[in-house]
CSV table of C-alpha atoms in Angstrom, one decimal:
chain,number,residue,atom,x,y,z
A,1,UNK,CA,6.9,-24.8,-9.4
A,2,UNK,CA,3.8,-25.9,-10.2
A,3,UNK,CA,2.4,-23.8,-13.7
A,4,UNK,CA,-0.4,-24.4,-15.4
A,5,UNK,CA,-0.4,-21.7,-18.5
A,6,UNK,CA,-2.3,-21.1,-22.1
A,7,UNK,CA,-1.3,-19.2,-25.0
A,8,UNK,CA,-5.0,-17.8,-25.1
A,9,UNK,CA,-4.3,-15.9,-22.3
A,10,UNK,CA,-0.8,-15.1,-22.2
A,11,UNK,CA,0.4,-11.7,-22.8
A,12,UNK,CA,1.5,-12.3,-26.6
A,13,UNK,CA,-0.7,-11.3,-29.8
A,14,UNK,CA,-2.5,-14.1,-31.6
A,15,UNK,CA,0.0,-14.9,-34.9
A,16,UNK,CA,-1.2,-15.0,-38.4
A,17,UNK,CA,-1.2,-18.6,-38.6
A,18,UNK,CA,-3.0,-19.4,-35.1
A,19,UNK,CA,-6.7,-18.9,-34.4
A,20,UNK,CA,-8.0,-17.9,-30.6
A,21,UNK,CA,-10.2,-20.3,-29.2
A,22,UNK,CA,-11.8,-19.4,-25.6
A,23,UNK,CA,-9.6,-22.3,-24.1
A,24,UNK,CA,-6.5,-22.6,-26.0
A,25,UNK,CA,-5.2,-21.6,-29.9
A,26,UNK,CA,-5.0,-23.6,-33.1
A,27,UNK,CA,-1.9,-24.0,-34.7
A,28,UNK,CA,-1.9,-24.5,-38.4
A,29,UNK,CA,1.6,-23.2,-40.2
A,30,UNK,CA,4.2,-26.3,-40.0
A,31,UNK,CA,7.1,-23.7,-40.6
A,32,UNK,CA,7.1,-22.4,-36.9
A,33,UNK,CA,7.2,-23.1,-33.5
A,34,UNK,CA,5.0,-21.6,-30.4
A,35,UNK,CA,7.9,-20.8,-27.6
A,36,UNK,CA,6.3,-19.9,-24.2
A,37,UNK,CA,8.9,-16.9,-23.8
A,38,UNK,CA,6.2,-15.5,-20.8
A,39,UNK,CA,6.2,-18.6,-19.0
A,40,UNK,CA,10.0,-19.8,-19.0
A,41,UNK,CA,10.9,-22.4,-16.4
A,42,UNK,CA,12.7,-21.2,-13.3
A,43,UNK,CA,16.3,-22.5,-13.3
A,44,UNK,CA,17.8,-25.8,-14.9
A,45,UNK,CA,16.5,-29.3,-13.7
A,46,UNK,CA,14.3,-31.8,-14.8
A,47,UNK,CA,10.6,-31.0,-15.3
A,48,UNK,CA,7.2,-32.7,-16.0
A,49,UNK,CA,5.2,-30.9,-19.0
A,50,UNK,CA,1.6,-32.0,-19.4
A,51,UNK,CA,-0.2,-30.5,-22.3
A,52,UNK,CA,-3.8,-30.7,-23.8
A,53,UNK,CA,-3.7,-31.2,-27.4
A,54,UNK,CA,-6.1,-32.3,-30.0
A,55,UNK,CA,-6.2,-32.4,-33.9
A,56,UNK,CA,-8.2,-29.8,-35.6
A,57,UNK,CA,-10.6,-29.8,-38.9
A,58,UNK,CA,-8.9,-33.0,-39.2
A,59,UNK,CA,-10.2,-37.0,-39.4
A,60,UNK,CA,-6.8,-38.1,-38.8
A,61,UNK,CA,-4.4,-37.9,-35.9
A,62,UNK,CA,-1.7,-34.8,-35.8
A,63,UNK,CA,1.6,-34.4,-34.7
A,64,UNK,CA,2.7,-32.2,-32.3
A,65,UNK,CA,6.5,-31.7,-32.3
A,66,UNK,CA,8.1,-30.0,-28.6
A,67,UNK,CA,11.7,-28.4,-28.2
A,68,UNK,CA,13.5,-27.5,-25.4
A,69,UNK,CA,16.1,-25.1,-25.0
A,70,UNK,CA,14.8,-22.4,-26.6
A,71,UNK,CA,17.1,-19.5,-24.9
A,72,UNK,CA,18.8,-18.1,-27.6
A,73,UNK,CA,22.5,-19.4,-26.1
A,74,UNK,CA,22.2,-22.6,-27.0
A,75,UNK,CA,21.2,-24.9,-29.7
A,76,UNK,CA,17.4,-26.2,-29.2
A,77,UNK,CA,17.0,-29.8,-28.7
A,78,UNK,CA,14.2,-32.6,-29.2
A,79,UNK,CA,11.6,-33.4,-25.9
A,80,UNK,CA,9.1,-35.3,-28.3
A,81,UNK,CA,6.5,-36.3,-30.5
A,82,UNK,CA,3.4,-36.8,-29.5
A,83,UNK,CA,-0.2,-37.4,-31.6
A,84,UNK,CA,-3.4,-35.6,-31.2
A,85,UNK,CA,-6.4,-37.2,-31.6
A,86,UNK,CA,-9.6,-35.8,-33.6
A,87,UNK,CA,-12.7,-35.5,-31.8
A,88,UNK,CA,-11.4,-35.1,-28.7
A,89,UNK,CA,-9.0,-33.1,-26.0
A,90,UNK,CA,-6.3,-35.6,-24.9
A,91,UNK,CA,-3.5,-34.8,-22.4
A,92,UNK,CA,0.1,-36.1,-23.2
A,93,UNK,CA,3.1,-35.7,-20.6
A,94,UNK,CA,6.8,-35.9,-20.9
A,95,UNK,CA,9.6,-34.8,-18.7
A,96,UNK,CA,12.4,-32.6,-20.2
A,97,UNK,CA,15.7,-31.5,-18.7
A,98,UNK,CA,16.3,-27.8,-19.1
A,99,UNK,CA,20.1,-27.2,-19.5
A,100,UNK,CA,19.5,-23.5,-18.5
A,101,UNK,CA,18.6,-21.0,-16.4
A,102,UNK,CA,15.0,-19.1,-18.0
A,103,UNK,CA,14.8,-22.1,-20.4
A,104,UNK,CA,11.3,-22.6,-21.8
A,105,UNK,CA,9.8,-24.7,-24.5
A,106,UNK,CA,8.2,-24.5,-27.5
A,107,UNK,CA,5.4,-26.4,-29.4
A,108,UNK,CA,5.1,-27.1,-33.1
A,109,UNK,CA,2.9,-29.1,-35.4
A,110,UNK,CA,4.4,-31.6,-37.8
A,111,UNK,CA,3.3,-31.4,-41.8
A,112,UNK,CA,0.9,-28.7,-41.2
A,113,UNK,CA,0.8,-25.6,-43.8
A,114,UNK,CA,4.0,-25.1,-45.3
A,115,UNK,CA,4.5,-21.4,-44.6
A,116,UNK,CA,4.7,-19.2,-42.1
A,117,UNK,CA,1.5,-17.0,-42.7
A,118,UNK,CA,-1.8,-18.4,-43.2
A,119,UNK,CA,-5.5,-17.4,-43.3
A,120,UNK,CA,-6.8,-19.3,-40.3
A,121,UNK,CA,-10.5,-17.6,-41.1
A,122,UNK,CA,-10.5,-19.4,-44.6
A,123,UNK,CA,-7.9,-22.2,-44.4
A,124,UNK,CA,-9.6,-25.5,-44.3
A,125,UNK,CA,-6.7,-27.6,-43.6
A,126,UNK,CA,-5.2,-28.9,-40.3
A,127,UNK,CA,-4.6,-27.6,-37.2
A,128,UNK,CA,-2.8,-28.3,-34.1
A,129,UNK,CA,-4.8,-27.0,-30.7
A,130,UNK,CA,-2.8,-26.5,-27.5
A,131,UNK,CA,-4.6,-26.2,-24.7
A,132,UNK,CA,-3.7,-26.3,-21.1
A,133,UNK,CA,0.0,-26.6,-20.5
A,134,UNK,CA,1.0,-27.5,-16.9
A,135,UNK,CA,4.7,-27.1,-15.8
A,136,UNK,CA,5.7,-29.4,-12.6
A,137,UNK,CA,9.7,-29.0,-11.2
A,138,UNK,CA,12.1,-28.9,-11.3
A,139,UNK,CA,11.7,-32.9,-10.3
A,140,UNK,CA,16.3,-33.2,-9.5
A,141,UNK,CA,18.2,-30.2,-9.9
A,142,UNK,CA,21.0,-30.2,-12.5
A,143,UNK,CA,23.3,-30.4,-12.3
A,144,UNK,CA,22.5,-32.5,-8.9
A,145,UNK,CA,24.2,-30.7,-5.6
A,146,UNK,CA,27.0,-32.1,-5.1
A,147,UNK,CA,27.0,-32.3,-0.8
A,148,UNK,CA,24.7,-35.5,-0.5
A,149,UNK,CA,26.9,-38.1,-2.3
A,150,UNK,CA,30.3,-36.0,-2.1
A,151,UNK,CA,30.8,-34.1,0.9
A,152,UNK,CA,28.2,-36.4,2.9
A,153,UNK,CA,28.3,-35.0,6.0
A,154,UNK,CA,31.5,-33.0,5.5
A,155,UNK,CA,31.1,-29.0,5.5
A,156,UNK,CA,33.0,-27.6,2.4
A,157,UNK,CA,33.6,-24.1,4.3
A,158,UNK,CA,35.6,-25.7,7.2
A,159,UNK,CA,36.9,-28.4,5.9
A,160,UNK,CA,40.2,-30.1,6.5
A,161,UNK,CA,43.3,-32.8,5.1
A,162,UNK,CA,41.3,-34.9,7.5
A,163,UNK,CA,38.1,-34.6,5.9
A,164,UNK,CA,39.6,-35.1,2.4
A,165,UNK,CA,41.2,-38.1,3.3
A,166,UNK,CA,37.5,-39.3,4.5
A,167,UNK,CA,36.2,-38.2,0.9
A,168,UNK,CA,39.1,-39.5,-1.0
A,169,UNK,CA,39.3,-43.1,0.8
A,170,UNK,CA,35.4,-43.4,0.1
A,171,UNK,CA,35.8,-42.3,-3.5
A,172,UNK,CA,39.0,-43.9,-5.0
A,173,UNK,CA,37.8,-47.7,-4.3
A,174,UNK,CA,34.5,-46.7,-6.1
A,175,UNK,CA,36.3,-44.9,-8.9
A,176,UNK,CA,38.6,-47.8,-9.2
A,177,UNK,CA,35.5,-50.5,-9.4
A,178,UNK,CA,37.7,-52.2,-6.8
A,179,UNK,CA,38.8,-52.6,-3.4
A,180,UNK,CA,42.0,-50.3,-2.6
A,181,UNK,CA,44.8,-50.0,-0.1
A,182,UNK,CA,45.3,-46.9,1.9
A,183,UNK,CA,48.1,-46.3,0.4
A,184,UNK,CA,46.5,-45.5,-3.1
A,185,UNK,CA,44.8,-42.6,-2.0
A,186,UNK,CA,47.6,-40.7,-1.0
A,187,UNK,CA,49.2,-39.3,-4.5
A,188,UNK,CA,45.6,-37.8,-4.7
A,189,UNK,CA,45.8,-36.4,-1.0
A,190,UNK,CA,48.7,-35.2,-1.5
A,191,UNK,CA,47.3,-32.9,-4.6
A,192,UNK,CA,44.8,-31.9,-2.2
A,193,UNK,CA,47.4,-30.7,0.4
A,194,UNK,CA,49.2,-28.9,-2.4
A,195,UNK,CA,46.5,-26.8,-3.5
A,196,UNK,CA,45.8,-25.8,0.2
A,197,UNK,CA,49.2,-24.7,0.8
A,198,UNK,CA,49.0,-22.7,-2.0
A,199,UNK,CA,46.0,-20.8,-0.2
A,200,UNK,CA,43.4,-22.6,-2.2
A,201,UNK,CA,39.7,-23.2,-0.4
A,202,UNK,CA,39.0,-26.9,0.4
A,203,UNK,CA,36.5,-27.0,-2.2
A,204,UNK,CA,39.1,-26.2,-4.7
A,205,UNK,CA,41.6,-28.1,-3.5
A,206,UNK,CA,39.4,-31.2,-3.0
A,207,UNK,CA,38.7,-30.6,-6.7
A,208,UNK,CA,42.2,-30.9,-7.4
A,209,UNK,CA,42.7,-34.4,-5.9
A,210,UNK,CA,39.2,-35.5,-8.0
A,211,UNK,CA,40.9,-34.4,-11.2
A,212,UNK,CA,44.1,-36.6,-10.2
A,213,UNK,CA,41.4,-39.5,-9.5
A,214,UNK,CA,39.7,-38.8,-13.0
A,215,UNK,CA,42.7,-38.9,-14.9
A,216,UNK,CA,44.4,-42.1,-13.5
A,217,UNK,CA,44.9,-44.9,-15.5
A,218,UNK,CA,42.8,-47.5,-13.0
A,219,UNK,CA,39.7,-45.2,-13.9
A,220,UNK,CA,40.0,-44.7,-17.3
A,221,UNK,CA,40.8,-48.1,-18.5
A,222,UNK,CA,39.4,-51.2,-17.4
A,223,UNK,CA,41.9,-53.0,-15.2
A,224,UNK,CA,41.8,-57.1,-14.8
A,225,UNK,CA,43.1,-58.7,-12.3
A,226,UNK,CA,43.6,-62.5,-12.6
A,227,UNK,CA,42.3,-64.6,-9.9
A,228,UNK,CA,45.4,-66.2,-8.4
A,229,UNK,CA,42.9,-69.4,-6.8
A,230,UNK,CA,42.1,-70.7,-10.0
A,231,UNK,CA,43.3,-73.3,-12.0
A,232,UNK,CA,42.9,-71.0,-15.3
A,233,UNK,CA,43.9,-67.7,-16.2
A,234,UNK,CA,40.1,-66.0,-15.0
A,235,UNK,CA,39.3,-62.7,-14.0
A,236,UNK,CA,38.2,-61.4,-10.8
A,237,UNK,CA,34.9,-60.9,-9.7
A,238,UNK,CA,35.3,-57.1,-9.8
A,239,UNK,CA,36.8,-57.3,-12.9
A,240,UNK,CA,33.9,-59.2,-13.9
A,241,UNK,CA,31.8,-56.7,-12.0
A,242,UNK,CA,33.6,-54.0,-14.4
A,243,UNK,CA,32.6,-55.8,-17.8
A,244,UNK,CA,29.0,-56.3,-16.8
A,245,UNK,CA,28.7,-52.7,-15.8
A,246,UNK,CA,30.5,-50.8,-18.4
A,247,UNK,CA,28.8,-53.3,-21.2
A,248,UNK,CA,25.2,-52.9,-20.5
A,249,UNK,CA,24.9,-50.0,-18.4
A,250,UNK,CA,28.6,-47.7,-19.6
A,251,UNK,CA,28.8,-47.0,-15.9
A,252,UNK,CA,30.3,-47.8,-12.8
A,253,UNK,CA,29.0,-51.5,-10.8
A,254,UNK,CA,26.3,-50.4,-8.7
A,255,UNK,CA,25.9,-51.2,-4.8
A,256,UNK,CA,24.7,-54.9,-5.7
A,257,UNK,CA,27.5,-56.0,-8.0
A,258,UNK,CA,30.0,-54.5,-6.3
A,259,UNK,CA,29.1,-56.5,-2.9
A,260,UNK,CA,28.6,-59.6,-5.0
A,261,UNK,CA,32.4,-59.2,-6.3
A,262,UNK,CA,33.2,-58.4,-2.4
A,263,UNK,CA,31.7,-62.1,-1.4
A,264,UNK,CA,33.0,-63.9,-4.8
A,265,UNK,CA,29.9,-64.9,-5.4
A,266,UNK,CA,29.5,-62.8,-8.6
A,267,UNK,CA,31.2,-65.5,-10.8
A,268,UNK,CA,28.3,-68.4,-10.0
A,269,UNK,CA,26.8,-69.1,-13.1
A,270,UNK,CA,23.6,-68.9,-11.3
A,271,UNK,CA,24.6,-65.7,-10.1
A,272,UNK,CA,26.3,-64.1,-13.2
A,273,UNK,CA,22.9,-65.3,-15.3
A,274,UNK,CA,20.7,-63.1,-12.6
A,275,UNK,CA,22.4,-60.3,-12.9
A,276,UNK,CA,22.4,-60.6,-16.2
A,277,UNK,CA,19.0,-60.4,-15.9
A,278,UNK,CA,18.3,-57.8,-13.6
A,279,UNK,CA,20.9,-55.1,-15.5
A,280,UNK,CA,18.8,-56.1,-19.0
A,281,UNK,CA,15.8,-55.2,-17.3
A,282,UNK,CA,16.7,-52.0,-15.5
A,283,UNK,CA,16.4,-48.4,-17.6
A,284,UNK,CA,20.0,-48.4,-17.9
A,285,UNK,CA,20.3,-51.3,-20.1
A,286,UNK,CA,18.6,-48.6,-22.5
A,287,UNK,CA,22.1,-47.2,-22.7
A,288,UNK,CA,23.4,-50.5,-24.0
A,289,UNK,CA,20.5,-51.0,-27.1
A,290,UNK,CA,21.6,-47.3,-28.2
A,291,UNK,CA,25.7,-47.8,-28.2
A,292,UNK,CA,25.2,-51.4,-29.7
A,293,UNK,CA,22.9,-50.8,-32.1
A,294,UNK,CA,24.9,-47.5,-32.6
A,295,UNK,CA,27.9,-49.3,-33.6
A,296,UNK,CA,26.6,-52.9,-34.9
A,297,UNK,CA,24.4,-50.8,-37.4
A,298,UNK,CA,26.4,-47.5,-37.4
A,299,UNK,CA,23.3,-45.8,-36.5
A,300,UNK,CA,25.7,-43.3,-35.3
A,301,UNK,CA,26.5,-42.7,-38.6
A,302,UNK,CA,22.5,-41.7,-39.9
A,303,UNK,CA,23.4,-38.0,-39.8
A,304,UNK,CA,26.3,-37.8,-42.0
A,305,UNK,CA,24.2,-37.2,-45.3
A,306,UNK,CA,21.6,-35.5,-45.2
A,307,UNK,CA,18.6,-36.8,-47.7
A,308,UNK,CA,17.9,-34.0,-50.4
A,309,UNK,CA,14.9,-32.2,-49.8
A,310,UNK,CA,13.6,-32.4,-53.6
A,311,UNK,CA,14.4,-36.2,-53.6
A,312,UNK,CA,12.6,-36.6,-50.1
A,313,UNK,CA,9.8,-34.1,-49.3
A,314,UNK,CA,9.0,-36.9,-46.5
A,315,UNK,CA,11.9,-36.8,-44.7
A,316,UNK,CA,11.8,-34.7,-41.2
A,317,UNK,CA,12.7,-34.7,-37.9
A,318,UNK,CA,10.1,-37.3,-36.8
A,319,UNK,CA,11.0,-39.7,-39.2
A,320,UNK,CA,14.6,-39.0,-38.4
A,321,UNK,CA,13.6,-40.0,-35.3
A,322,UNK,CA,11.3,-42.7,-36.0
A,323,UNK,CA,13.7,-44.6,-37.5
A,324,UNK,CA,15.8,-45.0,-34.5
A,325,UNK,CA,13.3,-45.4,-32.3
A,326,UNK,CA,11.8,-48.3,-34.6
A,327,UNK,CA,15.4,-49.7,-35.0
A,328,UNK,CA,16.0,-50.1,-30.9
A,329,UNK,CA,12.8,-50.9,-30.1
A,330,UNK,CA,12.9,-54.4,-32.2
A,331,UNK,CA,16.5,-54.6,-30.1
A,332,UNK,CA,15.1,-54.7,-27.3
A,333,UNK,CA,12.1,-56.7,-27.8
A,334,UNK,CA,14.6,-59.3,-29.1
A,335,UNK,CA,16.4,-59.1,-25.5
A,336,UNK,CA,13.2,-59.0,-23.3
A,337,UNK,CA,11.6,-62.0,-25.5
A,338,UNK,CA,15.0,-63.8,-25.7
């Protein structure tokens, strides 16, 4: 889809804390939320939200605060903070993954009045407008079809032992962060031809084999292998491949380390140091600065009290998650300035 929508014109009263404006409404109680219940999204995925806000009767910036998963099933979660400028309309965007079907968001304003009912014809306080809010996606489906990378080119409604064993033999050697021998894949085939003797389809039964590939001990815990040509008890370059992977990105090697490990080149100081490099810099590397940090300054742990109310009017959401934020952004500006 492609949605551009305003609450000034969608089919919902004006509330008793908003005021109407020809080209969008003014939010001034900071005790509720704006959901766009007559404009949901279409079906889970990831989607681009671009919204016209500004601050109103105001000489200072405003925050606008925006939740996703307002359904009603499941908890509502964080998409942002973003500041509105005085004087002026300014367009933010963000991209937000709705977890389910008729999802749909909702837009709030940070510190404004305290209650939920106020006089927006007297109150001289400020305000949060909304103006224009364009809806873009879903951008990748979620979860993502499984066919492309699974299946490939394999047709789940005909499919055979044959095609499983294809599947299985590309899987299992990715799974493993290693190179296998045929004869690994065959406990898992063998689940596979077990659920289709017992009348299962080959999607199910396929499923079966993937469990047995999930649950083995070469994918859950990182295997080393020595490497038998040195003089010194080293690793391997996949296990190598392995540490690098799961310690800066907690995933699997991609495409590039793997081949590296392939050739043996991965273990090259020049080499290692690159790739060093080039994982620190990609977005996944993001995943690192928030499970270090996590654990190095149990950051992890910043929910288990929560600060008293009385003692610490201040404390909200966005400084909850200001404080994060500020905490693994001087992280990572230690690692891209060395």
């Amino acid at each position: 889809i492609s949605r551009t929508v305003n609450f000034a014109t969608l089919p919902r009263g004006t509330g008793e804390s908003e005021r109407k404006l020809p080209d969008g409404v003014v939010l001034f109680s900071g005790a509720k939320h704006l959901p766009l219940y007559d404009a949901s999204l279409p079906g889970r995925g990831l989607y681009r939200v671009k919204v016209q806000i500004r601050a109103e009767q105001s000489d200072t910036p405003v925050v606008m605060h925006v939740t996703g998963g307002n359904t009603g099933q499941i908890a509502a979660h964080t998409a942002g903070f973003f500041e509105a400028l005085p004087g002026k309309v300014t367009t933010v965007e963000f991209t937000d993954r709705a977890p389910e079907d008729s999802d749909c968001l909702a837009f709030g304003m940070v510190n404004g009045f305290p209650f939920w009912k106020v006089d927006e014809a007297e109150y001289k306080g400020p305000g949060l407008f909304i103006g224009d809010i364009t809806m873009e996606g879903p951008i990748e489906e979620w979860p993502p079809p499984p066919r492309a990378k699974l299946f490939d080119d394999v047709d789940p409604e005909t499919g055979t032992i044959k095609d499983a064993r294809q599947i299985l033999t590309r899987l299992v050697p990715r799974a493993f962060r290693r190179p296998t021998e045929p004869n690994e894949v065959e406990p898992y085939l063998a689940l596979v031809q077990q659920a289709l003797d017992e009348g299962a389809t080959f999607e199910k039964s396929l499923r079966r084999g993937l469990k047995g590939v999930l649950s083995a001990p070469e994918f859950l815990f990182m295997e080393e292998r020595l490497d038998d040509d040195s003089d010194h008890a080293t690793i391997d370059d996949f296990a190598l491949a392995s540490r690098l992977s799961l310690f800066l990105w907690s995933s699997l090697p991609d495409r590039e380390l793997h081949s590296l490990a392939e050739r043996g080149e991965l273990s090259r100081p020049e080499i290692l140091h690159a790739q060093v490099e080039r994982m620190l810099g990609h977005p996944r590397s993001d995943r690192f600065v928030e499970n270090f940090t996590g654990q190095w300054l149990r950051l992890r742990d910043l929910d288990f009290t929560v600060p008293d109310p009385l003692l610490y009017p201040e404390y909200d959401q966005l400084l909850r998650r200001s404080m994060l934020q500020e905490t693994h952004s001087f992280f990572r500006e230690l690692l891209d300035r060395d």
